[in-house]
Short mmCIF file of C-alpha atoms and ligand atoms in Angstrom, two decimals:
data_model
loop_
_atom_site.label_atom_id
_atom_site.label_comp_id
_atom_site.label_asym_id
_atom_site.label_seq_id
_atom_site.Cartn_x
_atom_site.Cartn_y
_atom_site.Cartn_z
CA MET A 1027 -9.27 -8.94 17.59
CA VAL A 1028 -7.69 -5.82 18.03
CA ASP A 1029 -8.80 -2.94 16.20
CA PRO A 1030 -7.08 -3.00 13.11
CA ASN A 1031 -7.08 0.85 12.75
CA ALA A 1032 -4.71 0.35 15.71
CA ASN A 1033 -0.95 2.03 15.14
CA ASN A 1034 0.66 2.78 18.60
CA LEU A 1035 3.28 1.04 20.11
CA ASN A 1036 1.74 -0.15 22.67
CA GLU A 1037 -1.23 -1.55 20.66
CA ILE A 1038 1.28 -3.03 18.62
CA GLN A 1039 3.06 -4.24 21.14
CA ALA A 1040 0.10 -6.20 22.74
CA GLN A 1041 -0.18 -7.60 19.20
CA TRP A 1042 3.01 -8.65 18.42
CA ALA A 1043 2.07 -10.71 22.53
CA THR A 1044 -1.06 -12.01 20.20
CA VAL A 1045 1.46 -13.01 17.24
CA ARG A 1046 4.08 -15.17 19.72
CA GLY A 1047 1.10 -16.64 20.93
CA ARG A 1048 -0.13 -17.97 18.04
CA ILE A 1049 3.25 -18.33 16.64
CA ARG A 1050 4.78 -21.02 20.16
CA GLN A 1051 0.98 -23.31 19.09
CA LYS A 1052 1.76 -23.93 15.86
CA ILE A 1053 5.71 -24.68 16.32
CA GLY A 1054 6.24 -26.18 19.47
CA ASP A 1055 8.24 -24.95 22.58
CA ALA A 1056 11.21 -25.60 21.37
CA GLN A 1057 11.87 -24.15 17.95
CA PHE A 1058 10.35 -21.22 20.00
CA LYS A 1059 12.71 -20.87 22.52
CA SER A 1060 15.11 -21.30 19.78
CA TRP A 1061 14.30 -18.32 17.47
CA ILE A 1062 11.21 -16.09 18.06
CA LYS A 1063 11.91 -15.41 21.95
CA VAL A 1064 15.03 -13.66 20.82
CA ILE A 1065 12.93 -11.74 18.40
CA SER A 1066 11.71 -7.80 19.86
CA LEU A 1067 10.07 -5.23 18.99
CA GLN A 1068 11.69 -2.47 18.37
CA ASP A 1069 9.70 0.33 16.36
CA PHE A 1070 6.31 0.77 14.11
CA ILE A 1071 6.88 3.43 11.25
CA ASP A 1072 5.10 4.05 8.75
CA SER A 1073 2.94 1.07 8.65
CA LYS A 1074 6.37 -0.74 9.15
CA VAL A 1075 7.19 -3.27 12.44
CA ILE A 1076 10.32 -3.38 12.89
CA LEU A 1077 11.80 -6.49 14.95
CA SER A 1078 15.58 -6.83 15.92
CA VAL A 1079 16.92 -10.11 16.84
CA PRO A 1080 20.15 -10.90 18.02
CA SER A 1081 22.74 -11.86 15.14
CA ASN A 1082 22.65 -12.30 11.87
CA PHE A 1083 22.44 -15.55 11.85
CA VAL A 1084 19.28 -15.88 13.61
CA ARG A 1085 17.76 -13.32 11.37
CA THR A 1086 18.34 -14.99 7.98
CA ARG A 1087 16.93 -18.07 9.80
CA ILE A 1088 14.05 -16.25 10.32
CA ILE A 1089 13.74 -14.35 7.30
CA GLU A 1090 14.09 -18.16 5.47
CA GLN A 1091 11.31 -19.54 8.02
CA TYR A 1092 9.43 -17.38 10.48
CA LEU A 1093 8.54 -14.33 8.17
CA ASP A 1094 5.83 -15.60 6.18
CA ILE A 1095 3.80 -17.06 9.76
CA ILE A 1096 4.86 -13.59 11.45
CA LYS A 1097 3.64 -12.00 8.69
CA SER A 1098 -0.07 -13.52 8.08
CA TYR A 1099 -0.56 -14.15 11.66
CA TRP A 1100 0.19 -9.92 12.08
CA LEU A 1101 -2.01 -9.40 9.29
CA VAL A 1102 -4.97 -10.62 10.49
CA GLN A 1103 -4.42 -8.98 13.94
CA ASN A 1104 -4.06 -5.82 12.18
CA LEU A 1105 -4.43 -5.03 8.26
CA LYS A 1106 -2.70 -1.87 8.12
CA ILE A 1107 0.90 -3.50 8.59
CA ASN A 1108 2.56 -3.07 5.52
CA ASP A 1109 5.76 -4.87 6.01
CA ILE A 1110 7.96 -6.16 8.54
CA GLU A 1111 11.55 -5.72 8.45
CA ILE A 1112 14.54 -8.18 10.87
CA VAL A 1113 17.19 -5.53 11.73
CA VAL A 1114 20.00 -6.65 14.09
CA SER A 1115 20.34 -5.18 16.98
CA LYS A 1116 23.38 -3.30 17.46
CA VAL A 1117 23.53 -1.39 20.32
CA SER A 1118 24.05 -3.68 23.96
CA LYS A 1119 21.96 -3.54 26.53
CA SER A 1120 23.83 -1.13 28.82
CA LYS A 1121 23.15 2.66 29.03
CA ASP A 1122 26.94 3.28 29.12
CA THR A 1123 27.73 1.56 26.06
CA GLU A 1124 25.09 2.90 24.13
CA ILE A 1125 25.81 6.00 24.73
CA SER A 1126 29.74 5.13 23.88
CA TYR A 1127 28.11 4.00 20.29
CA GLU A 1128 26.20 6.85 19.70
CA LYS A 1129 29.87 8.75 20.09
CA LYS A 1130 31.66 6.18 18.13
CA SER A 1131 29.46 6.62 15.17
CA ILE A 1132 29.18 10.48 15.34
CA THR A 1133 33.18 10.49 15.32
CA ALA A 1134 33.54 7.82 12.26
CA GLN A 1135 30.52 10.44 10.49
CA ASN A 1136 32.88 13.41 10.92
CA LYS A 1137 35.73 11.03 8.79
CA ASP A 1138 35.22 10.00 5.82
CA SER A 1139 33.10 6.58 6.91
CA LYS A 1140 29.79 7.04 6.01
CA GLN A 1141 29.91 5.38 2.41
CA GLU A 1142 29.92 2.23 4.37
CA ASP A 1143 26.34 3.43 5.99
CA ILE A 1144 25.03 4.19 2.78
CA PHE A 1145 25.99 0.82 1.21
CA SER A 1146 25.58 -1.81 4.04
CA SER A 1147 21.77 -0.74 3.70
CA ILE A 1148 21.23 -1.38 0.73
CA SER A 1149 20.76 -5.37 0.11
CA SER A 1150 18.89 -5.00 3.26
CA ASP A 1151 16.21 -3.08 1.66
CA LEU A 1152 15.44 -5.64 -1.10
CA ASP A 1153 12.28 -7.97 -0.86
CA SER A 1154 13.59 -11.37 -2.27
CA ARG A 1155 9.81 -12.14 -3.56
CA PHE A 1156 9.67 -8.80 -5.76
CA THR A 1157 11.43 -10.45 -9.16
CA PHE A 1158 10.31 -9.62 -12.51
CA SER A 1159 8.76 -13.60 -12.85
CA ASN A 1160 6.48 -12.99 -9.56
CA PHE A 1161 4.59 -9.64 -11.08
CA ILE A 1162 1.29 -10.33 -12.92
CA VAL A 1163 1.23 -8.33 -16.26
CA GLY A 1164 -1.83 -6.57 -17.47
CA LYS A 1165 -3.36 -3.92 -19.60
CA PRO A 1166 -2.96 -1.70 -16.48
CA ASN A 1167 0.84 -1.92 -16.05
CA GLU A 1168 2.34 -3.76 -19.64
CA LEU A 1169 4.00 -0.17 -20.36
CA ALA A 1170 6.05 -0.26 -16.81
CA PHE A 1171 7.02 -3.54 -17.02
CA ALA A 1172 8.35 -3.56 -20.66
CA ALA A 1173 10.14 -0.48 -19.45
CA ALA A 1174 11.60 -1.61 -16.32
CA ARG A 1175 13.00 -5.73 -17.98
CA ARG A 1176 14.72 -2.96 -20.75
CA VAL A 1177 17.12 -1.15 -17.83
CA ALA A 1178 17.17 -4.67 -16.29
CA GLU A 1179 18.48 -6.06 -19.42
CA SER A 1180 20.19 -3.49 -21.22
CA VAL A 1181 24.09 -2.94 -20.72
CA ASP A 1182 23.62 1.06 -22.01
CA VAL A 1183 21.08 3.73 -20.75
CA PRO A 1184 18.35 3.43 -22.24
CA PHE A 1185 16.28 6.15 -20.88
CA ASN A 1186 17.40 8.59 -18.12
CA PRO A 1187 15.52 8.82 -16.14
CA LEU A 1188 12.90 6.33 -16.11
CA PHE A 1189 10.74 7.27 -14.25
CA LEU A 1190 7.52 5.49 -12.56
CA TYR A 1191 4.31 6.20 -10.66
CA GLY A 1192 1.50 5.27 -10.01
CA GLY A 1193 -0.92 4.99 -6.80
CA VAL A 1194 0.00 3.28 -3.83
CA GLY A 1195 0.16 -0.34 -3.75
CA LEU A 1196 0.34 -0.84 -7.64
CA GLY A 1197 3.73 -2.75 -7.38
CA LYS A 1198 6.16 0.45 -8.50
CA THR A 1199 8.59 -0.27 -5.30
CA HIS A 1200 8.20 -4.71 -6.60
CA LEU A 1201 9.73 -3.30 -10.35
CA MET A 1202 12.53 -1.67 -9.13
CA HIS A 1203 13.52 -4.46 -5.96
CA ALA A 1204 12.95 -6.13 -9.93
CA ILE A 1205 14.88 -4.76 -11.52
CA ALA A 1206 18.07 -5.18 -9.49
CA HIS A 1207 16.93 -8.50 -8.74
CA GLU A 1208 17.53 -9.31 -12.08
CA ILE A 1209 20.58 -6.89 -12.67
CA LYS A 1210 22.04 -8.95 -9.83
CA GLU A 1211 21.49 -12.37 -11.40
CA ARG A 1212 22.41 -10.87 -15.17
CA LYS A 1213 25.95 -8.85 -14.70
CA PRO A 1214 26.35 -9.51 -10.90
CA LEU A 1215 29.28 -7.12 -11.23
CA ARG A 1216 26.83 -3.92 -11.85
CA ARG A 1217 26.88 -1.56 -9.39
CA VAL A 1218 22.97 -1.13 -7.99
CA ILE A 1219 21.49 1.06 -5.36
CA TYR A 1220 17.84 0.71 -4.66
CA MET A 1221 16.65 3.29 -1.75
CA SER A 1222 13.64 5.23 -0.23
CA ALA A 1223 13.74 8.76 -0.97
CA GLU A 1224 13.27 9.14 2.93
CA LYS A 1225 16.68 7.54 3.16
CA PHE A 1226 18.25 9.60 0.60
CA MET A 1227 17.55 12.50 2.18
CA TYR A 1228 18.21 11.82 5.42
CA TYR A 1229 21.75 10.64 4.03
CA PHE A 1230 21.69 13.93 1.82
CA ILE A 1231 20.60 16.23 4.39
CA LYS A 1232 23.14 14.51 7.06
CA ALA A 1233 26.10 14.98 4.61
CA LEU A 1234 25.11 18.42 4.46
CA ARG A 1235 24.93 18.94 7.92
CA PHE A 1236 28.92 17.93 8.17
CA LYS A 1237 29.46 20.21 4.81
CA ASN A 1238 30.69 16.83 2.90
CA THR A 1239 28.15 16.78 0.07
CA VAL A 1240 31.23 16.45 -2.41
CA ALA A 1241 32.23 12.93 -0.38
CA PHE A 1242 27.97 12.47 -0.74
CA LYS A 1243 28.29 12.46 -4.28
CA GLU A 1244 31.82 10.81 -5.08
CA GLN A 1245 29.90 7.79 -3.25
CA PHE A 1246 27.70 7.26 -6.34
CA ARG A 1247 30.73 7.59 -8.78
CA ASN A 1248 30.87 3.70 -9.08
CA VAL A 1249 27.67 2.91 -8.75
CA ASP A 1250 26.31 2.29 -12.32
CA VAL A 1251 22.53 1.95 -11.42
CA LEU A 1252 20.55 4.50 -8.83
CA MET A 1253 17.11 4.06 -7.74
CA ILE A 1254 14.92 6.59 -5.35
CA ASP A 1255 11.46 5.12 -4.24
CA ASP A 1256 8.61 7.48 -3.76
CA VAL A 1257 9.82 10.34 -4.77
CA GLN A 1258 6.85 12.37 -3.49
CA PHE A 1259 8.67 12.43 -0.17
CA ILE A 1260 11.61 14.73 -1.85
CA SER A 1261 9.16 17.57 -2.91
CA GLY A 1262 8.83 20.75 -0.71
CA LYS A 1263 11.53 20.40 1.48
CA ASP A 1264 13.45 23.64 -0.01
CA SER A 1265 17.21 24.21 1.17
CA THR A 1266 17.95 20.43 0.23
CA GLN A 1267 16.24 20.72 -3.61
CA GLU A 1268 18.52 22.02 -5.20
CA GLU A 1269 21.03 20.22 -3.79
CA PHE A 1270 19.40 17.35 -4.82
CA PHE A 1271 18.72 18.62 -8.10
CA HIS A 1272 22.91 19.26 -8.67
CA THR A 1273 23.51 15.74 -7.86
CA PHE A 1274 20.79 14.45 -9.48
CA ASN A 1275 21.64 16.37 -13.19
CA ALA A 1276 25.87 15.08 -12.37
CA LEU A 1277 24.33 11.44 -11.64
CA ILE A 1278 23.11 11.55 -15.37
CA ASP A 1279 25.58 13.41 -17.03
CA GLN A 1280 28.52 10.42 -15.25
CA ASN A 1281 25.86 8.32 -17.70
CA LYS A 1282 24.36 6.09 -14.46
CA GLN A 1283 20.96 5.32 -14.85
CA LEU A 1284 18.84 6.62 -12.57
CA ILE A 1285 14.96 5.03 -11.43
CA ILE A 1286 12.91 7.00 -9.73
CA SER A 1287 8.97 6.26 -8.83
CA ALA A 1288 6.51 8.79 -7.14
CA ASP A 1289 2.94 8.45 -6.87
CA LYS A 1290 2.54 10.95 -9.79
CA SER A 1291 3.79 12.16 -13.20
CA PRO A 1292 6.57 14.57 -13.14
CA GLN A 1293 3.98 17.42 -13.93
CA ASP A 1294 1.30 16.55 -10.68
CA LEU A 1295 4.18 16.39 -8.02
CA GLU A 1296 3.52 19.04 -5.56
CA GLY A 1297 6.53 21.85 -4.44
CA ILE A 1298 9.32 20.86 -6.50
CA GLU A 1299 10.84 23.36 -8.23
CA GLU A 1300 10.48 23.69 -12.45
CA ARG A 1301 13.52 22.21 -13.57
CA MET A 1302 13.40 19.70 -11.58
CA ARG A 1303 10.23 18.74 -12.81
CA SER A 1304 11.11 18.96 -16.44
CA ARG A 1305 14.45 16.67 -16.01
CA LEU A 1306 12.54 14.51 -13.99
CA GLY A 1307 10.02 14.07 -17.55
CA TRP A 1308 13.16 13.58 -19.74
CA GLY A 1309 13.71 10.14 -20.17
CA LEU A 1310 10.99 8.01 -19.96
CA VAL A 1311 7.44 8.66 -18.11
CA ALA A 1312 5.34 5.69 -17.15
CA ASP A 1313 2.43 5.13 -15.46
CA ILE A 1314 0.67 2.07 -13.45
CA HIS A 1315 -2.71 2.16 -14.40
CA PRO A 1316 -5.68 1.30 -11.37
CA LEU A 1317 -5.32 -2.17 -11.95
CA THR A 1318 -8.42 -4.23 -13.96
CA TYR A 1319 -10.90 -6.85 -12.46
CA GLU A 1320 -8.95 -9.39 -15.06
CA LEU A 1321 -5.89 -7.90 -13.48
CA ARG A 1322 -6.75 -8.81 -9.89
CA LEU A 1323 -8.00 -11.85 -10.46
CA GLY A 1324 -5.00 -12.70 -11.90
CA ILE A 1325 -2.46 -11.69 -9.31
CA LEU A 1326 -5.00 -13.42 -6.72
CA GLN A 1327 -4.85 -17.07 -8.08
CA ALA A 1328 -0.64 -16.46 -9.00
CA LYS A 1329 -0.67 -15.44 -5.61
CA GLU A 1330 -2.66 -18.08 -4.32
CA GLU A 1331 -1.23 -20.90 -6.15
CA ARG A 1332 2.05 -19.89 -4.04
CA LEU A 1333 0.68 -19.93 -0.78
CA SER A 1334 -1.47 -23.10 -1.68
CA SER A 1335 -3.98 -22.40 0.59
CA ARG A 1336 -7.34 -23.86 0.07
CA ILE A 1337 -9.18 -20.76 -1.17
CA SER A 1338 -11.72 -21.99 -3.52
CA PRO A 1339 -11.67 -19.81 -7.20
CA ASN A 1340 -15.14 -18.32 -6.73
CA ILE A 1341 -13.85 -16.82 -3.63
CA LEU A 1342 -10.91 -15.40 -5.29
CA GLU A 1343 -13.20 -13.67 -8.08
CA PHE A 1344 -15.66 -12.39 -5.19
CA LEU A 1345 -12.16 -10.49 -3.84
CA ALA A 1346 -11.49 -9.49 -6.89
CA HIS A 1347 -14.94 -7.90 -7.77
CA LYS A 1348 -15.35 -6.44 -4.40
CA ILE A 1349 -11.35 -5.11 -3.39
CA THR A 1350 -10.14 -2.64 -6.47
CA SER A 1351 -8.02 -0.45 -4.41
CA ASN A 1352 -4.70 -2.13 -4.61
CA VAL A 1353 -2.24 -4.93 -4.70
CA ARG A 1354 -1.58 -4.31 -1.00
CA GLU A 1355 -4.94 -4.59 0.22
CA LEU A 1356 -6.11 -7.68 -1.58
CA GLU A 1357 -2.46 -9.55 -0.46
CA GLY A 1358 -3.51 -8.07 2.99
CA ALA A 1359 -6.84 -10.20 2.06
CA LEU A 1360 -5.67 -13.04 0.83
CA ASN A 1361 -3.46 -13.26 3.38
CA ARG A 1362 -5.28 -13.31 6.16
CA LEU A 1363 -7.91 -15.44 4.64
CA SER A 1364 -4.83 -18.15 4.30
CA ALA A 1365 -3.95 -17.85 7.52
CA PHE A 1366 -7.01 -18.30 9.45
CA SER A 1367 -7.53 -21.67 7.02
CA SER A 1368 -4.97 -22.93 8.53
CA LEU A 1369 -5.43 -21.44 11.99
CA VAL A 1370 -8.41 -23.47 12.10
CA GLY A 1371 -7.74 -25.90 9.39
CA ARG A 1372 -10.19 -26.15 7.28
CA ASP A 1373 -12.23 -24.21 4.17
CA ILE A 1374 -12.98 -21.40 4.31
CA ASN A 1375 -16.66 -20.65 2.90
CA LEU A 1376 -18.33 -17.13 1.64
CA ASP A 1377 -19.90 -15.68 4.90
CA MET A 1378 -16.69 -16.75 7.15
CA VAL A 1379 -15.15 -14.34 3.86
CA GLN A 1380 -17.37 -11.80 4.41
CA ASP A 1381 -17.20 -12.36 8.60
CA LEU A 1382 -12.97 -12.16 8.19
CA LEU A 1383 -12.66 -8.90 5.76
CA LYS A 1384 -15.42 -7.03 7.05
CA ASP A 1385 -13.21 -3.73 7.10
CA LEU A 1386 -11.35 -4.09 4.35
CA LEU A 1387 -15.19 -5.09 1.94
CA LYS A 1388 -16.42 -2.10 3.70
CA SER A 1389 -13.76 0.50 3.25
CA SER A 1390 -13.30 -0.16 -0.06
CA GLN A 1391 -16.51 -0.28 -1.70
CA ARG A 1392 -18.07 3.01 -3.18
CA LYS A 1393 -18.79 5.86 -1.54
CA VAL A 1394 -22.01 7.42 -3.34
CA ASN A 1395 -23.44 10.90 -2.20
CA ILE A 1396 -27.25 12.39 -2.20
CA GLU A 1397 -26.81 13.35 -5.99
CA GLU A 1398 -25.72 10.10 -7.13
CA ILE A 1399 -28.38 8.38 -6.22
CA GLN A 1400 -31.23 11.34 -6.90
CA LYS A 1401 -29.96 10.85 -10.56
CA LYS A 1402 -30.17 7.28 -10.90
CA VAL A 1403 -33.46 6.54 -9.06
CA SER A 1404 -35.00 9.11 -11.32
CA GLN A 1405 -33.37 7.96 -14.50
CA HIS A 1406 -34.78 3.78 -13.17
CA PHE A 1407 -38.34 5.53 -12.53
CA ASN A 1408 -37.55 7.48 -15.42
CA VAL A 1409 -39.22 11.31 -13.93
CA LYS A 1410 -37.23 14.69 -14.20
CA MET A 1411 -33.87 15.50 -11.78
CA SER A 1412 -35.65 18.60 -10.08
CA ASP A 1413 -38.50 16.34 -9.30
CA MET A 1414 -36.53 15.17 -6.29
CA SER A 1415 -36.46 18.52 -5.28
CA SER A 1416 -39.60 19.60 -6.10
CA ALA A 1417 -42.96 20.49 -4.34
CA ARG A 1418 -45.12 17.70 -6.54
CA ARG A 1419 -46.99 14.90 -4.89
CA SER A 1420 -48.53 12.40 -7.56
CA ARG A 1421 -47.43 9.07 -6.08
CA THR A 1422 -45.45 8.58 -9.42
CA ILE A 1423 -43.07 10.87 -8.44
CA ALA A 1424 -43.12 10.72 -4.20
CA ARG A 1425 -42.63 7.23 -4.74
CA PRO A 1426 -39.11 7.70 -6.09
CA ARG A 1427 -38.72 10.69 -4.58
CA GLN A 1428 -38.82 8.55 -0.92
CA ILE A 1429 -36.70 5.42 -2.10
CA ALA A 1430 -33.84 7.85 -3.24
CA MET A 1431 -34.28 9.28 0.42
CA TYR A 1432 -34.47 6.30 1.57
CA LEU A 1433 -31.67 5.33 0.04
CA SER A 1434 -29.44 8.34 1.12
CA LYS A 1435 -30.50 7.59 4.11
CA ASN A 1436 -28.82 3.59 3.71
CA LEU A 1437 -25.55 4.70 1.70
CA THR A 1438 -24.07 7.90 2.68
CA SER A 1439 -23.75 9.00 6.22
CA ARG A 1440 -25.86 12.49 6.10
CA SER A 1441 -27.70 12.75 8.27
CA LEU A 1442 -31.49 13.21 8.30
CA PRO A 1443 -32.22 16.97 8.34
CA GLU A 1444 -29.26 17.49 6.11
CA ILE A 1445 -30.84 14.76 3.76
CA GLY A 1446 -34.15 17.03 4.13
CA ARG A 1447 -32.83 19.80 3.00
CA ARG A 1448 -31.19 18.06 -0.06
CA PHE A 1449 -34.55 17.88 -0.96
CA GLY A 1450 -36.47 20.79 -1.90
CA ASN A 1451 -35.74 21.44 1.87
CA ARG A 1452 -38.22 19.60 3.14
CA ASP A 1453 -38.04 18.94 6.95
CA HIS A 1454 -36.41 15.85 8.65
CA THR A 1455 -40.01 13.74 10.04
CA THR A 1456 -40.88 13.39 5.82
CA VAL A 1457 -37.05 11.42 5.39
CA ILE A 1458 -38.01 9.38 8.48
CA HIS A 1459 -41.64 8.68 6.94
CA ALA A 1460 -40.29 8.05 3.25
CA VAL A 1461 -37.29 5.24 5.21
CA LYS A 1462 -40.50 3.73 7.11
CA LYS A 1463 -41.93 4.16 4.37
CA VAL A 1464 -39.85 2.15 2.00
CA GLU A 1465 -38.96 -0.14 4.51
CA GLU A 1466 -42.26 -0.98 4.59
CA LEU A 1467 -42.85 -1.51 0.98
CA ARG A 1468 -40.02 -4.19 0.95
CA SER A 1469 -41.16 -6.22 3.54
CA LYS A 1470 -44.37 -6.48 1.63
CA ASP A 1471 -43.37 -6.13 -1.83
CA ASN A 1472 -41.58 -8.16 -3.64
CA SER A 1473 -41.16 -7.24 -6.87
CA PHE A 1474 -40.64 -3.31 -5.47
CA ASP A 1475 -37.75 -5.05 -3.36
CA GLU A 1476 -36.53 -6.25 -5.78
CA ASP A 1477 -36.26 -2.39 -7.34
CA VAL A 1478 -34.42 -1.31 -4.76
CA GLN A 1479 -31.93 -4.02 -4.70
CA LEU A 1480 -31.06 -3.76 -8.21
CA LEU A 1481 -31.03 0.44 -7.20
CA ILE A 1482 -27.93 -0.76 -4.75
CA ARG A 1483 -26.63 -2.98 -6.96
CA MET A 1484 -25.87 -0.21 -9.64
CA LEU A 1485 -25.31 2.69 -6.76
CA GLU A 1486 -22.08 0.47 -5.12
CA SER A 1487 -20.84 -1.35 -7.98
P1 ADP B 2415 4.06 0.39 -4.45
O1 ADP B 2415 5.73 0.93 -4.27
O2 ADP B 2415 3.36 1.10 -5.90
O3 ADP B 2415 3.30 1.26 -3.73
P2 ADP B 2415 4.36 -2.28 -4.20
O4 ADP B 2415 5.29 -2.35 -5.45
O5 ADP B 2415 4.89 -2.20 -2.76
O6 ADP B 2415 3.08 -0.93 -4.76
O7 ADP B 2415 3.32 -3.18 -3.80
C1 ADP B 2415 2.00 -3.74 -2.83
C2 ADP B 2415 2.29 -5.20 -3.19
O8 ADP B 2415 1.24 -5.22 -3.67
C3 ADP B 2415 3.49 -5.92 -2.77
O9 ADP B 2415 3.42 -7.14 -2.15
C4 ADP B 2415 3.44 -6.09 -4.85
O10 ADP B 2415 4.61 -7.76 -4.77
C5 ADP B 2415 2.14 -6.27 -5.02
N1 ADP B 2415 1.99 -6.34 -6.01
C6 ADP B 2415 1.78 -4.95 -7.35
N2 ADP B 2415 1.89 -5.13 -8.64
C7 ADP B 2415 1.70 -6.60 -8.47
C8 ADP B 2415 1.83 -7.39 -9.74
N3 ADP B 2415 1.70 -6.90 -11.10
N4 ADP B 2415 1.48 -9.02 -9.77
C9 ADP B 2415 2.74 -8.98 -8.54
N5 ADP B 2415 2.05 -8.69 -7.55
C10 ADP B 2415 2.14 -7.51 -7.67
MG1 MG B 2416 5.95 1.58 -3.31
#
């Protein structure tokens, strides 16, 4: 298996070759030749793979029929892949035409066709699976969900802007896409634009360069709802912030519904001007909290039902316990298991899970530090925290101290001398001695071993 952290284009290329091979095995040569062979790897940016195909027709077919398996096979190779985008290659193969294409597009920009640029790229940005009905609601996200629904269902502008924030992979983008889908369904004539902040900035800076920000703003005149995702990426870019602020104000003044997402609250956004910050907080600010166990399990159950991938309830519970960081990692884990189970054609057991998800389970394990270990151990054995570094050598104190050293060695990445230092400036040989002693006792004495296991479990959960 390829290193899951790998992300340079060569490695991505190698992974793509493997993915293609697997798909070929699965769907057979004929299908492979018609649909998969024509796909080429175009780029890899920000954990997103970009594949290109020769026509829109092929693109649609691939998205409908093959994108999911491409994704799941790829995830088996590399969990860092967040998304796969299929684009239609515009440029023809010969270098000459490539250049003239470039030239043409620049002259076009100097005139007034930039509208086309922005608006043509929008609907392709929407993920059809990110709907309200696919969104599982629980305590941590109920406010954000309710606010999103409200905006999608209202004819007027209930609050402006709606500011959604929360950590990575907690569903901000999902909710924004859901709003867009819902509005499309209910009020097809309302014009909705969804854009990443980066894309917004990109067009915006282009407009600045060609000195037509007026035209840029003009484009939003007949937009009813504008969504800008991950606005933290705008912060810091001083020269453009000012203009952005004006555009933003103008839109609100024209009663356009704005929906903004970020990884932090307006107050905590860094590198953003004060008045911008306060204006962002004017409407409704709704945050998504870290997910609870119940919500994680709920999401896994819903996804598993859709995948129908024969993953048993106890494994879902195990994942919900172990993978606490965000939904993206949960999904990644589930996709990987389901891809594996369909590849090998049998059910998954817990051993296989541990093995398949080794990297994920490790990274989501809580990191403990020496101080926490000392605290837990002294509480457990009812000794003073200060005795962890004192010179006292009676067994009732020395033994817990040795256990704490042992745990520090095994649960943290600290070196032996560093551990010694943290236990009252002891020598690293003392730490080695403690580790050996505890290992020996664990193998001989059952109740001692249980004590240590219990401590480990408490420290890691
Ligand atoms: P963010 O934009 O906050 O980083 P995303 O919206 O991209 O996160 O969500 C990451 C993944 O998790 C997406 O595939 C999304 O569908 C899924 N997801 C997040 N929250 C939920 C939820 N409450 N119910 C179902 N899927 C969710
Ligand atoms: Mg997002």
